[in-house]
Amino acid sequence: MASILDEYEDSLYRSASVPPSRAAVGIPHSGYVNARLEKETPIFNKQRIDFTPPEKINSLVVSSNQLCMSLGKDTLLRIDLGKPDEPNQVELGRKDEAKVYKMFLDHTGSHLLIALNTSECLYLNRSAQKVRALSRWKGHLIESVGWNKFLGTETNTGPILVGTAQGQIYEAEISVSEGSLFSTNPDQYFRLVYVLEEESGPVPVCCLEIERGIEGKFFIIATTQKRLFQFVGKVPEGTEHQGFSSIFAVHADYLPSFREFPASFGFSEIAFYTPKLRSNPRSFAWMMGNGVLYGTLDYSRPDSILSEERVWVYPSDIDITVNKPISIVLTQFHFLLLLPDGVKAVCTLNGQIVFQDLFLEKFGTLTRMIKDPTVQQIWIHTEKVVFRYHVQRESRDVWKMYMNMNKFDLAKEYCKDRPECLDIVLAKEAEHCFQNKRYLDSAKCYALTQNYFEEIALKFIEAKQEEALMEFLIKKLSNLKPSEKTQTTLLTTWLTELYLNWLGILEGDSSKRNLYLDTREKFRTFLGSPKNKDCLFNNRTSIYELLASHGDTEHMVYFAVIMQDYERVVAHHCQHDEYDEALNVLSRHRDEKLFYKFSPVLIQHIPKKVVDAWISMGSRLDARNLIPALVNYSQSASTQQINEAIRYMEFCVYQLEETQQAIHNYLLSLYALCRPDSLLSYLEQAGTNPNRIHYDLKYALRLCAEHGHHRACVHIYKVMELYEEAVDLALQVDVDLAKSCADLPEDDEELRKKLWLKIARHVVQEEKDVKKAMACLSSCALLKIEDVLPFFPDFVTIDHFKEAICNSLEDYNKHIEELKREMEEATQSAKRIREDIQEMRNKYGSVEPQEKCAACDFPLLNRPFYLFLCGHMFHYDCLLQAVFPNLPAYKQAKLEDLQKKLAAAGQPSKGHHRPKDADTASLGKGQQSREQIKADIDDIVAAECVYCGELMIRSIDKPFIDPQKYEEEMQSWL
């Protein structure tokens, strides 16, 4: 194990190229060592708005990117932050000394309520340019408004809650329409639903919030100076527009649940954090006299949605009597407190102040801080200046806080896109689990870190936690890249050894049977993992050696099957006499080579099943490669067992239609040895055409002769056309068989006669049966009585073949008469031929003076010419010119030679002193030669009409223009 660990360490160093100096001092192997952490930019980035108000700012509200501020006594400025260059100014139109006390803007940015210090309230819709007085609200100093986020629209607020300075909670609804904006009162109703009190009596309602939970349950949160009330109840489905009276009515006789703190600085404020638009808030922060109560909201709780509550106590630099907080806003992980001289941001995870921002005195006293929940921007204003805070990557260091709180899942969630931080969290989690003896969880985390492999492995070895070590190695193996082949090989081998050790320990303990089965299943899953397949295959020799060293034959076979090393599997079954299992493996995987290798062993023990398996393989097996197994088997087996070999050979011959000579020869030998009855039928079925016979004739003849199968030998002789040998052997078996052989040479009458004479001699001399001999004469027309007579002994009387002699004499007479008739017919034919010749000599044709040559169209009589029976006439030279190109080469040569001889014979002699008699003789001889030459020329040239004879038919596919002269002819036409 140590050597494997060292090898893995070396390969890990090589693959990562870790400098020796780092390795020597044990720096954690991490790809993120030199990575820079988050750029240190402020989470809360302050920006001063480039705006100088003409009058002092009394109040400012913002929601849904709509900003409204009260300037001076009578001016209202509205700005769409999407179009900041187009502000809208509205005059309140008040002539008295009334001042704006507070303003409230709903979640849509459409409904603006303006509370005056004279206990009056004004209303302004976003689409309107004139404020409206809410007459029903008169006489109440408005401290807070709880907007209806579920039913409110741009023209209707839906049922809302209104808190007053006297502790009263009213339910109201405001509705406007474009057609009747100035003709009807916008406030639909204004009715009292509850009065909040503290020990001293009614107190101002500082804040109101309406939230809807699951199953139609509503939660209403109301705060006073020291108390936080919760009203919980259901509003029947379909009655939401009727308001929340039913919820408050439940608490008419008893106080609702509330949180109370002793200290007070005259008011309180609650802030909520909503992660997404139109979703429920997830956390809250309540600023009151003793500090800030913050926590999460759990809507599944029955009576209170406040959960995980904690109190952040004001530090010593915040004095609630002198330097008390003014406002609070809540973000995802922080709440911000507005103080008279600055802002403090506190992390809700650990209660630490993470940000402070002081404002210069020249800006004036800070008045209010508010957050736009739709765009998560924070606004702060004094009487002269407006500031805006942008929240940037608020969660950048949250992972570290969660990690220090041992909330590792949350820590990983907030650094999943930052691998360098994730590695730190995983290492801390792994160490935490290890210290708490949660070794398996620790192994899983360590495998995901970039820490040194060998340090972690040794840590588990020293703790004697092999199961955790295996888990670590498995996870590490799954995280390796395909290119890291060395590490993969080492981990795979090490894991195999660990699994085998662990299985060996568990197998001997019967009390841990279930654990053993689970571990065995994991090991098999590991061996069969597709990701490890290539590595295991390339190193299968080492795995086999490990399995063999542990004596685990079960998993050796299992591994061999996974590696498709079926040869090893089959060999294992054969060594343990599990022949049926071996054959099942062969049949299942259908590997031809394995069949060839193991068939000699298997057929000795389960011949029928083996042959069935061969037959199921069909043409995929080459039967020639199985013949050695069958030969060895048939030499030592009984007749019944040999029948299995015959069954497979017959399947190959008759079903697969094999034509290999070796297969047919072996089947022939099996027939000759055990099934002589099937031998002859096989030979007859194979036919008598040597070209279509697939067995070796000479081998078959020798085999049949050795085993005394004479009829089979006769058949083979017939196929080999050795008819004399066939007849000789057939006469030893059956005369009728010999007769059938004697008639086979149909084209050789002499041989047939010879064969029949052999049969006749055998019948006469061997069987001494005269009647049978006479029957031979009637069976073969070639035999005559005179051919058979010499075979009879002298003592035989003529009575036995008198009839045959008479029949023979009659045949001779008939033959003589036939010859006479043929001679008379020949004489008559010769006479008619002579008459035809004479007639042809007297036949002539007439030529008119105006006749022209059919070829050149010139007068015919100007030159020597030919006249054909068809009526065509040609000049001699024209006919020669037309016929010569179409003659065969040898006739062209002969014609040229005859023309040369004719020209030579026509030249006069140069001798002037030749005697007259000699000259006359020479002339006669020369004249006869010329006539003969002309006749030979006529035979070639005038054999047939060039237009009507075969010459014209043969030239039908000849082109009109000679291909060699085609270019020349084409140019002449241009």
Short mmCIF file of N, CA and C in Angstrom, two decimals, residues 580-687:
data_model
loop_
_atom_site.label_atom_id
_atom_site.label_comp_id
_atom_site.label_asym_id
_atom_site.label_seq_id
_atom_site.Cartn_x
_atom_site.Cartn_y
_atom_site.Cartn_z
N ASP A 580 -21.43 -27.73 -18.34
CA ASP A 580 -22.65 -27.05 -18.77
C ASP A 580 -22.51 -25.53 -18.67
N GLU A 581 -21.89 -25.06 -17.59
CA GLU A 581 -21.67 -23.61 -17.44
C GLU A 581 -20.74 -23.09 -18.53
N ALA A 582 -19.71 -23.87 -18.82
CA ALA A 582 -18.78 -23.46 -19.88
C ALA A 582 -19.50 -23.34 -21.22
N LEU A 583 -20.35 -24.33 -21.51
CA LEU A 583 -21.07 -24.29 -22.78
C LEU A 583 -22.07 -23.13 -22.79
N ASN A 584 -22.67 -22.82 -21.65
CA ASN A 584 -23.58 -21.68 -21.59
C ASN A 584 -22.87 -20.38 -21.91
N VAL A 585 -21.66 -20.23 -21.40
CA VAL A 585 -20.88 -19.02 -21.71
C VAL A 585 -20.59 -18.95 -23.20
N LEU A 586 -20.20 -20.07 -23.77
CA LEU A 586 -19.90 -20.09 -25.21
C LEU A 586 -21.16 -19.76 -26.02
N SER A 587 -22.28 -20.36 -25.64
CA SER A 587 -23.51 -20.13 -26.40
C SER A 587 -24.01 -18.70 -26.25
N ARG A 588 -23.77 -18.11 -25.09
CA ARG A 588 -24.26 -16.75 -24.84
C ARG A 588 -23.45 -15.71 -25.61
N HIS A 589 -22.16 -15.93 -25.72
CA HIS A 589 -21.29 -14.91 -26.34
C HIS A 589 -20.90 -15.25 -27.76
N ARG A 590 -21.12 -16.52 -28.20
CA ARG A 590 -21.04 -16.89 -29.61
C ARG A 590 -19.72 -16.46 -30.25
N ASP A 591 -18.65 -16.78 -29.58
CA ASP A 591 -17.32 -16.48 -30.11
C ASP A 591 -16.79 -17.73 -30.82
N GLU A 592 -16.56 -17.63 -32.13
CA GLU A 592 -16.16 -18.80 -32.91
C GLU A 592 -14.84 -19.38 -32.43
N LYS A 593 -13.88 -18.50 -32.13
CA LYS A 593 -12.56 -18.99 -31.73
C LYS A 593 -12.63 -19.81 -30.44
N LEU A 594 -13.48 -19.38 -29.52
CA LEU A 594 -13.61 -20.13 -28.27
C LEU A 594 -14.27 -21.48 -28.52
N PHE A 595 -15.20 -21.54 -29.42
CA PHE A 595 -15.80 -22.83 -29.78
C PHE A 595 -14.75 -23.78 -30.31
N TYR A 596 -13.90 -23.28 -31.20
CA TYR A 596 -12.86 -24.14 -31.78
C TYR A 596 -11.90 -24.65 -30.70
N LYS A 597 -11.62 -23.76 -29.71
CA LYS A 597 -10.62 -24.12 -28.71
C LYS A 597 -11.15 -25.12 -27.69
N PHE A 598 -12.40 -24.94 -27.25
CA PHE A 598 -12.90 -25.75 -26.13
C PHE A 598 -13.82 -26.89 -26.56
N SER A 599 -14.16 -26.95 -27.82
CA SER A 599 -15.02 -28.05 -28.25
C SER A 599 -14.41 -29.43 -28.05
N PRO A 600 -13.09 -29.63 -28.28
CA PRO A 600 -12.52 -30.97 -28.04
C PRO A 600 -12.71 -31.46 -26.61
N VAL A 601 -12.71 -30.54 -25.64
CA VAL A 601 -12.90 -30.94 -24.24
C VAL A 601 -14.38 -31.18 -23.95
N LEU A 602 -15.22 -30.24 -24.39
CA LEU A 602 -16.64 -30.32 -24.04
C LEU A 602 -17.34 -31.50 -24.71
N ILE A 603 -16.94 -31.85 -25.93
CA ILE A 603 -17.67 -32.92 -26.62
C ILE A 603 -17.39 -34.28 -26.00
N GLN A 604 -16.31 -34.38 -25.25
CA GLN A 604 -16.03 -35.64 -24.56
C GLN A 604 -17.01 -35.89 -23.42
N HIS A 605 -17.65 -34.83 -22.91
CA HIS A 605 -18.49 -34.97 -21.72
C HIS A 605 -19.97 -34.69 -22.01
N ILE A 606 -20.26 -33.73 -22.84
CA ILE A 606 -21.67 -33.41 -23.14
C ILE A 606 -21.83 -33.31 -24.66
N PRO A 607 -21.71 -34.42 -25.38
CA PRO A 607 -21.69 -34.36 -26.84
C PRO A 607 -22.99 -33.81 -27.44
N LYS A 608 -24.12 -34.25 -26.93
CA LYS A 608 -25.38 -33.81 -27.54
C LYS A 608 -25.57 -32.30 -27.38
N LYS A 609 -25.30 -31.76 -26.21
CA LYS A 609 -25.47 -30.33 -25.98
C LYS A 609 -24.48 -29.52 -26.81
N VAL A 610 -23.28 -30.06 -26.96
CA VAL A 610 -22.28 -29.35 -27.77
C VAL A 610 -22.73 -29.28 -29.22
N VAL A 611 -23.23 -30.42 -29.74
CA VAL A 611 -23.68 -30.42 -31.13
C VAL A 611 -24.88 -29.48 -31.29
N ASP A 612 -25.77 -29.47 -30.31
CA ASP A 612 -26.89 -28.52 -30.37
C ASP A 612 -26.39 -27.08 -30.43
N ALA A 613 -25.36 -26.80 -29.64
CA ALA A 613 -24.78 -25.44 -29.65
C ALA A 613 -24.15 -25.13 -31.00
N TRP A 614 -23.45 -26.11 -31.58
CA TRP A 614 -22.87 -25.91 -32.92
C TRP A 614 -23.97 -25.59 -33.94
N ILE A 615 -25.03 -26.37 -33.86
CA ILE A 615 -26.11 -26.16 -34.83
C ILE A 615 -26.74 -24.78 -34.65
N SER A 616 -26.88 -24.33 -33.40
CA SER A 616 -27.45 -23.00 -33.16
C SER A 616 -26.55 -21.89 -33.70
N MET A 617 -25.26 -22.15 -33.76
CA MET A 617 -24.34 -21.16 -34.33
C MET A 617 -24.46 -21.06 -35.85
N GLY A 618 -24.95 -22.13 -36.46
CA GLY A 618 -25.18 -22.10 -37.90
C GLY A 618 -23.92 -21.88 -38.69
N SER A 619 -24.00 -21.00 -39.67
CA SER A 619 -22.87 -20.78 -40.60
C SER A 619 -21.75 -19.98 -39.98
N ARG A 620 -21.91 -19.49 -38.75
CA ARG A 620 -20.82 -18.74 -38.12
C ARG A 620 -19.64 -19.62 -37.79
N LEU A 621 -19.87 -20.91 -37.64
CA LEU A 621 -18.79 -21.85 -37.37
C LEU A 621 -18.32 -22.49 -38.67
N ASP A 622 -17.01 -22.63 -38.79
CA ASP A 622 -16.43 -23.36 -39.91
C ASP A 622 -16.25 -24.80 -39.47
N ALA A 623 -17.04 -25.68 -40.07
CA ALA A 623 -17.05 -27.07 -39.63
C ALA A 623 -15.68 -27.74 -39.80
N ARG A 624 -14.87 -27.22 -40.71
CA ARG A 624 -13.54 -27.83 -40.89
C ARG A 624 -12.70 -27.71 -39.63
N ASN A 625 -12.89 -26.60 -38.89
CA ASN A 625 -12.11 -26.41 -37.66
C ASN A 625 -12.63 -27.27 -36.51
N LEU A 626 -13.81 -27.85 -36.68
CA LEU A 626 -14.36 -28.72 -35.63
C LEU A 626 -14.09 -30.19 -35.91
N ILE A 627 -13.62 -30.50 -37.10
CA ILE A 627 -13.35 -31.90 -37.45
C ILE A 627 -12.32 -32.54 -36.52
N PRO A 628 -11.21 -31.85 -36.14
CA PRO A 628 -10.28 -32.49 -35.20
C PRO A 628 -10.93 -32.92 -33.90
N ALA A 629 -11.84 -32.06 -33.37
CA ALA A 629 -12.53 -32.44 -32.14
C ALA A 629 -13.40 -33.67 -32.36
N LEU A 630 -14.07 -33.75 -33.50
CA LEU A 630 -14.92 -34.89 -33.79
C LEU A 630 -14.11 -36.16 -34.04
N VAL A 631 -12.96 -36.00 -34.69
CA VAL A 631 -12.12 -37.17 -34.96
C VAL A 631 -11.61 -37.78 -33.66
N ASN A 632 -11.11 -36.92 -32.77
CA ASN A 632 -10.63 -37.45 -31.47
C ASN A 632 -11.76 -38.09 -30.70
N TYR A 633 -12.92 -37.49 -30.79
CA TYR A 633 -14.07 -38.00 -30.05
C TYR A 633 -14.55 -39.32 -30.64
N SER A 634 -14.63 -39.41 -31.97
CA SER A 634 -15.18 -40.61 -32.61
C SER A 634 -14.25 -41.81 -32.48
N GLN A 635 -12.96 -41.57 -32.29
CA GLN A 635 -12.03 -42.69 -32.17
C GLN A 635 -12.19 -43.43 -30.85
N SER A 636 -12.70 -42.73 -29.83
CA SER A 636 -12.83 -43.36 -28.51
C SER A 636 -14.27 -43.53 -28.07
N ALA A 637 -15.22 -43.12 -28.88
CA ALA A 637 -16.62 -43.15 -28.47
C ALA A 637 -17.34 -44.35 -29.06
N SER A 638 -18.55 -44.59 -28.55
CA SER A 638 -19.37 -45.69 -29.04
C SER A 638 -20.15 -45.24 -30.27
N THR A 639 -20.85 -46.23 -30.87
CA THR A 639 -21.63 -45.94 -32.08
C THR A 639 -22.70 -44.90 -31.80
N GLN A 640 -23.34 -45.00 -30.66
CA GLN A 640 -24.38 -44.04 -30.31
C GLN A 640 -23.83 -42.63 -30.20
N GLN A 641 -22.63 -42.51 -29.66
CA GLN A 641 -22.04 -41.18 -29.53
C GLN A 641 -21.55 -40.64 -30.87
N ILE A 642 -21.11 -41.61 -31.74
CA ILE A 642 -20.67 -41.17 -33.07
C ILE A 642 -21.84 -40.58 -33.85
N ASN A 643 -23.02 -41.03 -33.52
CA ASN A 643 -24.20 -40.50 -34.21
C ASN A 643 -24.32 -38.98 -34.04
N GLU A 644 -23.83 -38.43 -32.92
CA GLU A 644 -23.86 -36.97 -32.72
C GLU A 644 -22.96 -36.28 -33.73
N ALA A 645 -21.80 -36.89 -33.98
CA ALA A 645 -20.91 -36.31 -34.99
C ALA A 645 -21.56 -36.36 -36.36
N ILE A 646 -22.23 -37.50 -36.66
CA ILE A 646 -22.91 -37.62 -37.96
C ILE A 646 -24.02 -36.56 -38.05
N ARG A 647 -24.73 -36.32 -36.94
CA ARG A 647 -25.83 -35.35 -36.95
C ARG A 647 -25.33 -33.95 -37.32
N TYR A 648 -24.19 -33.58 -36.76
CA TYR A 648 -23.69 -32.25 -37.10
C TYR A 648 -23.18 -32.19 -38.54
N MET A 649 -22.52 -33.26 -39.00
CA MET A 649 -22.03 -33.26 -40.38
C MET A 649 -23.20 -33.22 -41.37
N GLU A 650 -24.27 -33.96 -41.06
CA GLU A 650 -25.44 -33.91 -41.92
C GLU A 650 -26.06 -32.52 -41.92
N PHE A 651 -26.07 -31.84 -40.77
CA PHE A 651 -26.57 -30.46 -40.71
C PHE A 651 -25.75 -29.55 -41.62
N CYS A 652 -24.44 -29.72 -41.61
CA CYS A 652 -23.58 -28.89 -42.45
C CYS A 652 -23.83 -29.17 -43.93
N VAL A 653 -24.02 -30.45 -44.28
CA VAL A 653 -24.15 -30.82 -45.69
C VAL A 653 -25.53 -30.48 -46.24
N TYR A 654 -26.57 -30.83 -45.47
CA TYR A 654 -27.92 -30.69 -46.01
C TYR A 654 -28.57 -29.35 -45.67
N GLN A 655 -28.27 -28.78 -44.49
CA GLN A 655 -28.88 -27.50 -44.11
C GLN A 655 -28.04 -26.30 -44.54
N LEU A 656 -26.76 -26.36 -44.22
CA LEU A 656 -25.88 -25.24 -44.58
C LEU A 656 -25.36 -25.36 -46.01
N GLU A 657 -25.58 -26.54 -46.63
CA GLU A 657 -25.13 -26.78 -48.00
C GLU A 657 -23.64 -26.50 -48.16
N GLU A 658 -22.87 -27.05 -47.22
CA GLU A 658 -21.41 -26.90 -47.27
C GLU A 658 -20.86 -27.67 -48.48
N THR A 659 -19.85 -27.10 -49.11
CA THR A 659 -19.23 -27.73 -50.27
C THR A 659 -17.77 -28.09 -50.01
N GLN A 660 -17.31 -27.89 -48.78
CA GLN A 660 -15.90 -28.19 -48.48
C GLN A 660 -15.67 -29.70 -48.55
N GLN A 661 -14.61 -30.08 -49.26
CA GLN A 661 -14.33 -31.51 -49.48
C GLN A 661 -14.04 -32.24 -48.18
N ALA A 662 -13.36 -31.55 -47.25
CA ALA A 662 -13.01 -32.21 -45.99
C ALA A 662 -14.26 -32.63 -45.22
N ILE A 663 -15.30 -31.77 -45.25
CA ILE A 663 -16.54 -32.08 -44.53
C ILE A 663 -17.22 -33.29 -45.14
N HIS A 664 -17.31 -33.33 -46.46
CA HIS A 664 -17.96 -34.45 -47.14
C HIS A 664 -17.16 -35.73 -46.96
N ASN A 665 -15.85 -35.62 -47.02
CA ASN A 665 -15.03 -36.82 -46.84
C ASN A 665 -15.20 -37.40 -45.44
N TYR A 666 -15.28 -36.49 -44.43
CA TYR A 666 -15.42 -37.00 -43.07
C TYR A 666 -16.79 -37.63 -42.86
N LEU A 667 -17.83 -37.02 -43.41
CA LEU A 667 -19.16 -37.61 -43.32
C LEU A 667 -19.19 -38.97 -44.03
N LEU A 668 -18.50 -39.06 -45.15
CA LEU A 668 -18.43 -40.32 -45.89
C LEU A 668 -17.76 -41.40 -45.05
N SER A 669 -16.69 -40.99 -44.35
CA SER A 669 -15.98 -41.97 -43.52
C SER A 669 -16.85 -42.44 -42.36
N LEU A 670 -17.65 -41.51 -41.78
CA LEU A 670 -18.54 -41.91 -40.69
C LEU A 670 -19.63 -42.85 -41.20
N TYR A 671 -20.16 -42.57 -42.39
CA TYR A 671 -21.15 -43.47 -42.98
C TYR A 671 -20.55 -44.85 -43.22
N ALA A 672 -19.37 -44.86 -43.77
CA ALA A 672 -18.73 -46.14 -44.09
C ALA A 672 -18.45 -46.94 -42.82
N LEU A 673 -18.18 -46.23 -41.73
CA LEU A 673 -17.83 -46.91 -40.48
C LEU A 673 -19.08 -47.40 -39.74
N CYS A 674 -20.11 -46.58 -39.67
CA CYS A 674 -21.24 -46.90 -38.79
C CYS A 674 -22.59 -47.00 -39.49
N ARG A 675 -22.74 -46.37 -40.65
CA ARG A 675 -24.05 -46.36 -41.30
C ARG A 675 -23.92 -46.73 -42.77
N PRO A 676 -23.68 -47.98 -43.06
CA PRO A 676 -23.56 -48.37 -44.48
C PRO A 676 -24.84 -48.15 -45.27
N ASP A 677 -26.00 -48.23 -44.60
CA ASP A 677 -27.25 -48.01 -45.32
C ASP A 677 -27.36 -46.57 -45.82
N SER A 678 -26.83 -45.64 -45.03
CA SER A 678 -26.90 -44.24 -45.45
C SER A 678 -25.82 -43.88 -46.46
N LEU A 679 -24.81 -44.74 -46.58
CA LEU A 679 -23.69 -44.43 -47.46
C LEU A 679 -24.14 -44.35 -48.91
N LEU A 680 -24.84 -45.40 -49.37
CA LEU A 680 -25.23 -45.44 -50.78
C LEU A 680 -26.22 -44.33 -51.11
N SER A 681 -27.16 -44.06 -50.19
CA SER A 681 -28.12 -42.99 -50.46
C SER A 681 -27.42 -41.63 -50.53
N TYR A 682 -26.39 -41.42 -49.69
CA TYR A 682 -25.62 -40.17 -49.77
C TYR A 682 -24.92 -40.05 -51.11
N LEU A 683 -24.30 -41.18 -51.57
CA LEU A 683 -23.58 -41.15 -52.85
C LEU A 683 -24.55 -40.89 -54.00
N GLU A 684 -25.70 -41.53 -53.97
CA GLU A 684 -26.67 -41.34 -55.04
C GLU A 684 -27.22 -39.92 -55.03
N GLN A 685 -27.43 -39.36 -53.84
CA GLN A 685 -27.93 -37.99 -53.73
C GLN A 685 -26.91 -36.98 -54.23
N ALA A 686 -25.64 -37.29 -54.07
CA ALA A 686 -24.58 -36.39 -54.55
C ALA A 686 -24.55 -36.33 -56.07
N GLY A 687 -25.14 -37.34 -56.77
CA GLY A 687 -25.20 -37.30 -58.22
C GLY A 687 -24.03 -38.00 -58.88
#
